[in-house]
CSV table of C-alpha atoms in Angstrom, one decimal:
chain,number,residue,atom,x,y,z
A,1,MET,CA,-4.2,-32.5,8.8
A,2,GLU,CA,-3.8,-33.9,12.5
A,3,GLN,CA,-0.8,-36.3,11.9
A,4,GLN,CA,1.2,-33.5,9.1
A,5,ASP,CA,3.8,-31.5,10.7
A,6,LEU,CA,3.2,-28.1,9.9
A,7,ASN,CA,7.2,-27.3,9.9
A,8,ALA,CA,7.5,-29.7,7.6
A,9,TRP,CA,8.9,-27.2,5.0
A,10,THR,CA,10.3,-25.0,7.5
A,11,TRP,CA,12.6,-27.1,9.3
A,12,PRO,CA,14.4,-28.2,6.1
A,13,LEU,CA,15.8,-24.2,6.0
A,14,GLN,CA,16.9,-23.4,9.4
A,15,LEU,CA,20.1,-21.9,10.4
A,16,THR,CA,19.5,-21.6,14.0
A,17,GLN,CA,18.2,-23.8,16.5
A,18,THR,CA,15.3,-21.0,17.4
A,19,VAL,CA,12.6,-20.6,14.6
A,20,HIS,CA,10.1,-17.8,14.4
A,21,ARG,CA,6.8,-18.3,12.6
A,22,ASP,CA,5.1,-15.2,14.5
A,23,ILE,CA,6.0,-12.1,15.3
A,24,TYR,CA,8.4,-11.6,18.0
A,25,PRO,CA,9.8,-8.6,20.4
A,26,LEU,CA,12.7,-7.9,18.7
A,27,LEU,CA,11.1,-7.8,15.5
A,28,GLU,CA,8.2,-5.7,16.7
A,29,PRO,CA,7.9,-2.4,14.0
A,30,SER,CA,6.5,-0.6,17.6
A,31,SER,CA,9.9,-1.1,19.0
A,32,PRO,CA,11.8,1.6,19.3
A,33,ALA,CA,15.0,-0.2,18.6
A,34,LEU,CA,13.3,-0.3,15.1
A,35,SER,CA,12.5,3.1,14.6
A,36,ALA,CA,12.2,4.6,11.3
A,37,ALA,CA,11.7,8.0,12.1
A,38,GLY,CA,13.6,10.7,9.3
A,39,LYS,CA,14.3,7.5,6.4
A,40,SER,CA,12.5,7.2,3.4
A,41,VAL,CA,11.4,4.0,1.8
A,42,LEU,CA,10.3,2.5,-1.8
A,43,ILE,CA,8.4,-0.3,-1.5
A,44,THR,CA,7.6,-2.6,-4.5
A,45,GLY,CA,4.7,-5.4,-5.2
A,46,VAL,CA,2.9,-3.7,-2.8
A,47,SER,CA,-0.4,-5.0,-4.4
A,48,GLY,CA,0.2,-8.7,-2.5
A,49,GLY,CA,0.1,-9.7,0.7
A,50,VAL,CA,4.1,-9.5,1.7
A,51,GLY,CA,4.4,-6.2,0.4
A,52,LYS,CA,1.5,-4.4,2.2
A,53,ALA,CA,2.9,-6.1,5.6
A,54,ILE,CA,5.8,-4.5,4.6
A,55,ALA,CA,4.4,-1.0,4.2
A,56,GLU,CA,2.4,-1.5,7.3
A,57,ALA,CA,5.3,-2.0,9.8
A,58,TRP,CA,7.2,1.2,8.3
A,59,ALA,CA,4.5,3.0,9.2
A,60,ILE,CA,3.8,1.4,12.5
A,61,SER,CA,7.8,2.4,12.8
A,62,GLY,CA,7.0,5.9,12.2
A,63,ALA,CA,8.6,6.2,9.0
A,64,ALA,CA,9.8,9.8,7.7
A,65,ALA,CA,8.0,8.8,4.0
A,66,ILE,CA,6.4,5.8,2.3
A,67,ILE,CA,6.2,5.3,-1.4
A,68,ILE,CA,4.0,2.1,-2.7
A,69,THR,CA,4.2,0.4,-6.1
A,70,GLY,CA,3.1,-2.1,-8.1
A,71,ARG,CA,0.2,-2.0,-11.0
A,72,LYS,CA,-3.0,-2.5,-9.3
A,73,THR,CA,-4.1,1.4,-9.1
A,74,ASP,CA,-7.0,0.7,-6.9
A,75,VAL,CA,-5.0,-1.8,-4.5
A,76,LEU,CA,-2.3,0.8,-3.7
A,77,ASN,CA,-4.7,3.4,-3.1
A,78,GLU,CA,-6.5,0.6,-0.9
A,79,VAL,CA,-2.9,0.2,1.3
A,80,ALA,CA,-2.1,4.0,1.3
A,81,ALA,CA,-5.7,4.6,2.8
A,82,LYS,CA,-4.7,1.8,5.4
A,83,LEU,CA,-1.0,3.4,6.2
A,84,ARG,CA,-2.2,6.9,7.0
A,85,SER,CA,-5.1,5.5,9.3
A,86,ILE,CA,-1.8,3.9,11.2
A,87,PRO,CA,-1.6,6.3,14.5
A,88,ALA,CA,2.3,6.1,14.5
A,89,ALA,CA,1.8,7.4,11.0
A,90,VAL,CA,0.6,10.6,11.2
A,91,HIS,CA,3.4,12.3,9.8
A,92,THR,CA,4.2,10.0,7.3
A,93,LYS,CA,4.2,11.0,3.7
A,94,VAL,CA,2.0,8.2,1.5
A,95,VAL,CA,3.3,8.0,-1.9
A,96,VAL,CA,1.0,5.9,-4.7
A,97,GLN,CA,2.6,5.7,-7.5
A,98,PRO,CA,1.9,2.5,-10.0
A,99,ALA,CA,4.4,0.7,-12.0
A,100,ASP,CA,4.8,-1.8,-14.5
A,101,LEU,CA,8.8,-2.9,-12.8
A,102,ARG,CA,9.5,-4.4,-16.7
A,103,SER,CA,9.4,-1.2,-17.9
A,104,GLU,CA,12.2,1.3,-17.9
A,105,ALA,CA,9.7,4.2,-19.0
A,106,GLU,CA,7.9,3.4,-15.7
A,107,VAL,CA,10.5,2.9,-13.5
A,108,GLN,CA,11.9,6.2,-14.8
A,109,THR,CA,8.5,7.7,-13.8
A,110,LEU,CA,8.2,6.1,-10.3
A,111,TRP,CA,12.1,7.6,-9.2
A,112,ASP,CA,10.7,10.8,-11.0
A,113,THR,CA,7.7,10.8,-8.8
A,114,ALA,CA,10.0,9.9,-5.8
A,115,ARG,CA,12.5,12.4,-6.2
A,116,ALA,CA,10.0,15.2,-6.4
A,117,GLN,CA,7.5,14.2,-3.4
A,118,VAL,CA,10.2,12.8,-1.1
A,119,GLY,CA,13.9,13.4,-2.1
A,120,LEU,CA,16.5,11.0,-1.1
A,121,ILE,CA,15.0,7.1,-0.7
A,122,ASP,CA,16.9,5.8,2.1
A,123,VAL,CA,15.7,2.1,1.6
A,124,LEU,CA,14.3,-0.1,-1.0
A,125,ILE,CA,12.5,-3.1,-0.4
A,126,ASN,CA,12.4,-4.8,-4.3
A,127,ASP,CA,9.4,-7.4,-2.9
A,128,ALA,CA,7.3,-7.8,-6.5
A,129,GLY,CA,7.5,-11.3,-7.7
A,130,HIS,CA,5.9,-13.6,-10.1
A,131,MET,CA,6.0,-17.6,-10.5
A,132,ASN,CA,5.3,-19.7,-13.7
A,133,MET,CA,4.8,-23.3,-13.3
A,134,ALA,CA,5.1,-25.8,-15.8
A,135,PRO,CA,7.9,-28.0,-17.3
A,136,ILE,CA,10.8,-27.0,-18.8
A,137,GLY,CA,9.6,-27.0,-22.7
A,138,SER,CA,6.2,-26.9,-22.2
A,139,MET,CA,5.0,-22.9,-22.2
A,140,SER,CA,6.3,-20.3,-24.7
A,141,PRO,CA,9.9,-19.0,-24.4
A,142,SER,CA,8.5,-15.4,-23.6
A,143,ASP,CA,6.3,-17.1,-21.1
A,144,TRP,CA,9.1,-18.7,-19.4
A,145,TRP,CA,11.2,-15.4,-19.1
A,146,LEU,CA,8.6,-13.1,-17.9
A,147,ASP,CA,9.9,-14.5,-14.6
A,148,TYR,CA,13.0,-12.9,-15.5
A,149,GLU,CA,11.9,-9.7,-16.4
A,150,VAL,CA,9.9,-9.3,-13.3
A,151,ASN,CA,12.2,-10.7,-10.8
A,152,VAL,CA,15.8,-10.2,-12.6
A,153,LYS,CA,14.9,-7.4,-14.7
A,154,GLY,CA,12.5,-5.4,-11.8
A,155,PRO,CA,15.1,-5.4,-8.7
A,156,TYR,CA,18.0,-4.9,-11.2
A,157,LEU,CA,16.2,-1.2,-12.2
A,158,MET,CA,15.2,0.0,-9.2
A,159,ILE,CA,18.7,-1.0,-7.8
A,160,HIS,CA,20.3,1.2,-10.2
A,161,HIS,CA,17.9,4.3,-9.9
A,162,PHE,CA,18.8,4.1,-6.2
A,163,LEU,CA,22.4,3.8,-6.9
A,164,ASN,CA,22.4,6.7,-8.9
A,165,GLN,CA,20.5,9.4,-6.7
A,166,VAL,CA,22.2,12.4,-6.1
A,167,ARG,CA,22.7,13.0,-2.0
A,168,PRO,CA,22.0,16.1,-1.1
A,169,ASP,CA,25.3,16.0,0.9
A,170,GLY,CA,27.3,15.8,-1.7
A,171,ALA,CA,28.6,12.2,-1.3
A,172,SER,CA,30.0,10.5,-4.3
A,173,SER,CA,29.0,6.6,-3.0
A,174,PRO,CA,26.1,5.3,-2.4
A,175,ARG,CA,24.8,4.9,1.2
A,176,GLY,CA,21.2,3.3,2.4
A,177,THR,CA,19.6,-0.2,2.4
A,178,VAL,CA,18.5,-2.4,-0.3
A,179,ILE,CA,16.6,-5.4,0.3
A,180,SER,CA,15.4,-8.0,-2.3
A,181,LEU,CA,12.5,-10.7,-1.2
A,182,SER,CA,13.5,-14.6,-2.1
A,183,THR,CA,12.3,-17.7,-1.5
A,184,GLY,CA,13.1,-20.6,0.6
A,185,ALA,CA,12.4,-22.7,-2.7
A,186,ALA,CA,15.4,-21.3,-4.1
A,187,GLY,CA,17.5,-24.0,-1.8
A,188,PHE,CA,15.4,-26.9,-3.9
A,189,SER,CA,15.3,-28.1,-7.7
A,190,PHE,CA,11.8,-28.4,-7.8
A,191,PRO,CA,10.0,-29.9,-11.2
A,192,ASN,CA,7.8,-27.0,-12.8
A,193,MET,CA,9.2,-23.8,-11.2
A,194,SER,CA,12.6,-23.6,-13.4
A,195,SER,CA,12.1,-19.9,-14.0
A,196,TYR,CA,10.9,-19.0,-10.6
A,197,ILE,CA,13.4,-20.4,-8.8
A,198,SER,CA,16.6,-19.5,-11.2
A,199,SER,CA,15.6,-15.9,-11.2
A,200,LYS,CA,15.3,-15.7,-7.9
A,201,LEU,CA,18.7,-17.4,-7.5
A,202,ALA,CA,19.8,-14.5,-10.5
A,203,THR,CA,19.1,-11.8,-8.3
A,204,THR,CA,20.4,-13.1,-4.9
A,205,ARG,CA,23.8,-13.3,-6.4
A,206,ILE,CA,23.4,-9.8,-7.8
A,207,MET,CA,22.5,-8.8,-4.2
A,208,GLU,CA,26.1,-10.3,-3.1
A,209,ILE,CA,27.9,-8.6,-5.9
A,210,LEU,CA,26.4,-5.2,-4.8
A,211,HIS,CA,27.7,-5.8,-1.5
A,212,ALA,CA,31.1,-6.4,-2.8
A,213,GLU,CA,30.8,-3.0,-5.0
A,214,GLN,CA,29.0,-0.9,-2.8
A,215,PRO,CA,30.3,-1.6,0.9
A,216,GLU,CA,28.3,1.1,2.1
A,217,VAL,CA,25.0,-0.1,0.9
A,218,ARG,CA,23.4,-2.6,2.9
A,219,ALA,CA,22.5,-5.3,1.2
A,220,PHE,CA,20.3,-8.7,1.6
A,221,THR,CA,18.1,-11.2,0.3
A,222,LEU,CA,15.3,-11.9,2.6
A,223,VAL,CA,13.6,-15.0,2.9
A,224,PRO,CA,9.7,-14.5,3.9
A,225,GLY,CA,8.9,-18.0,5.1
A,226,ILE,CA,6.0,-20.0,3.4
A,227,LEU,CA,3.4,-17.8,3.1
A,228,ARG,CA,-0.6,-17.7,2.0
A,229,THR,CA,-0.6,-15.3,-0.8
A,230,ALA,CA,-1.7,-15.3,-4.6
A,231,MET,CA,1.6,-17.1,-5.3
A,232,THR,CA,1.5,-20.1,-3.0
A,233,ALA,CA,1.5,-23.3,-5.1
A,234,ASP,CA,-1.5,-25.4,-3.6
A,235,VAL,CA,1.3,-28.3,-2.2
A,236,PHE,CA,2.2,-25.6,0.2
A,237,PHE,CA,-0.7,-23.8,1.2
A,238,PRO,CA,-1.4,-26.1,4.4
A,239,PHE,CA,2.1,-25.1,5.8
A,240,ALA,CA,2.2,-21.4,5.2
A,241,LEU,CA,2.0,-20.7,8.6
A,242,ASP,CA,4.3,-17.4,8.7
A,243,ASP,CA,3.0,-14.1,9.6
A,244,PRO,CA,3.7,-11.8,7.1
A,245,MET,CA,4.6,-9.3,10.0
A,246,LEU,CA,7.8,-11.1,10.0
A,247,SER,CA,9.2,-9.5,7.0
A,248,GLY,CA,8.2,-6.2,8.0
A,249,GLY,CA,9.6,-6.2,11.2
A,250,MET,CA,13.1,-7.9,9.4
A,251,SER,CA,13.6,-5.5,7.0
A,252,LEU,CA,13.3,-2.6,10.0
A,253,LEU,CA,15.9,-4.6,11.4
A,254,LEU,CA,18.2,-5.0,8.3
A,255,SER,CA,18.0,-1.5,7.7
A,256,THR,CA,19.5,-0.8,11.6
A,257,SER,CA,23.2,-0.7,12.0
A,258,ARG,CA,22.8,-3.5,14.2
A,259,ALA,CA,22.7,-5.8,11.2
A,260,ASP,CA,25.9,-3.9,9.4
A,261,TRP,CA,27.8,-7.3,9.5
A,262,LEU,CA,25.0,-9.1,7.7
A,263,SER,CA,25.3,-7.1,4.5
A,264,GLY,CA,25.8,-9.4,1.1
A,265,SER,CA,23.7,-12.2,2.5
A,266,VAL,CA,20.9,-14.0,2.9
A,267,VAL,CA,18.7,-14.1,5.5
A,268,SER,CA,15.0,-15.7,6.8
A,269,VAL,CA,12.4,-14.1,8.8
A,270,ASN,CA,12.5,-18.3,10.5
A,271,TRP,CA,15.9,-17.5,11.9
A,272,ASP,CA,16.6,-16.0,15.0
A,273,ILE,CA,18.9,-13.1,14.9
A,274,GLU,CA,20.4,-13.3,18.5
A,275,GLU,CA,21.0,-16.6,18.0
A,276,MET,CA,23.3,-16.0,14.6
A,277,GLU,CA,24.4,-12.6,16.4
A,278,ALA,CA,26.4,-15.5,19.3
A,279,HIS,CA,27.7,-17.3,16.0
A,280,LYS,CA,28.8,-14.1,14.0
A,281,GLU,CA,32.3,-15.3,13.9
A,282,GLU,CA,31.9,-18.7,12.2
A,283,ILE,CA,28.9,-17.3,9.9
A,284,LEU,CA,31.2,-14.6,8.9
A,285,ARG,CA,34.4,-17.0,8.4
A,286,GLU,CA,32.4,-20.0,7.1
A,287,GLY,CA,29.9,-18.0,4.7
A,288,ARG,CA,27.0,-19.4,6.2
A,289,THR,CA,25.0,-17.1,4.6
A,290,LYS,CA,25.9,-16.8,1.4
A,291,LEU,CA,25.2,-18.8,-1.4
A,292,ALA,CA,27.8,-22.0,-2.6
A,293,TYR,CA,28.8,-22.9,-6.0
A,294,ILE,CA,29.4,-26.7,-5.4
A,295,ASN,CA,28.9,-28.5,-2.2
A,296,ALA,CA,32.4,-29.7,-2.1
A,297,LYS,CA,35.8,-28.3,-1.3
A,298,LEU,CA,37.0,-26.7,-4.2
A,299,GLN,CA,40.7,-26.5,-3.7
A,300,LYS,CA,44.1,-27.2,-4.7
A,301,GLY,CA,44.2,-30.8,-5.4
A,302,GLY,CA,40.6,-31.5,-5.6
A,303,HIS,CA,38.0,-32.5,-2.5
A,304,PRO,CA,39.3,-34.9,-0.3
A,305,TRP,CA,37.5,-37.6,-0.8
A,306,GLU,CA,36.4,-40.2,1.9
């Protein structure tokens, strides 16, 4: 271990020269600049480590309401108790509503509860995920497809209900923030991860299209770094040193007007926001934070071969 570079799987995914693996002042949830006062947030996948950290970040930032969902009711209740014990969340309404996001009926019930208990949801965070690991053709098609059911259908159903909320101000176009968590593995073609990687890429493209269709909605794909969770593959475990609270702080920042220019982008918790802001013109002009189709200059006359 002493001879291993524990950033070996972090460096290949870096946009900025400055790299963050621990929480730092810009993303500190208690920062006044990240205050969530008056905002309501719905977070999926709160049974897992990243979802818990995101929920805690929103409690620390003083959100008006936090709705947490997942499949494990006992874990959700434990998280809710923790959120209610955070001093800054003394006036935060915490709502627990278990749901299997593959089920249209259960997702409908979740949003019915949200509407009845809270009203308008300002921020949706799609954290729930599933990962099968096996070579193509070695598992049943239904098991392979499960990753798409959780990682694509689930976020789609949540986004559908988010967009179709009835706004009390009578506005006809949806507003707010939608954040879907992805993975750095989406940048590689790892064996045994076909359903997971391809499903995460599909949702990333959906988020880009959401931005194109709904410019008033901040839409982001958030890469949480390498974390020690139940989904972490054994080979990555020694390198899983990223603080889950980075995702919490980044979700708060992406829900502010400061991040408007990044809407439709992939953003990693490891990247330095201030460095990105210094290169905003290039990022927007060259699409540095967007998915590419083919790594070539596709144009009239074809790629200019070397």
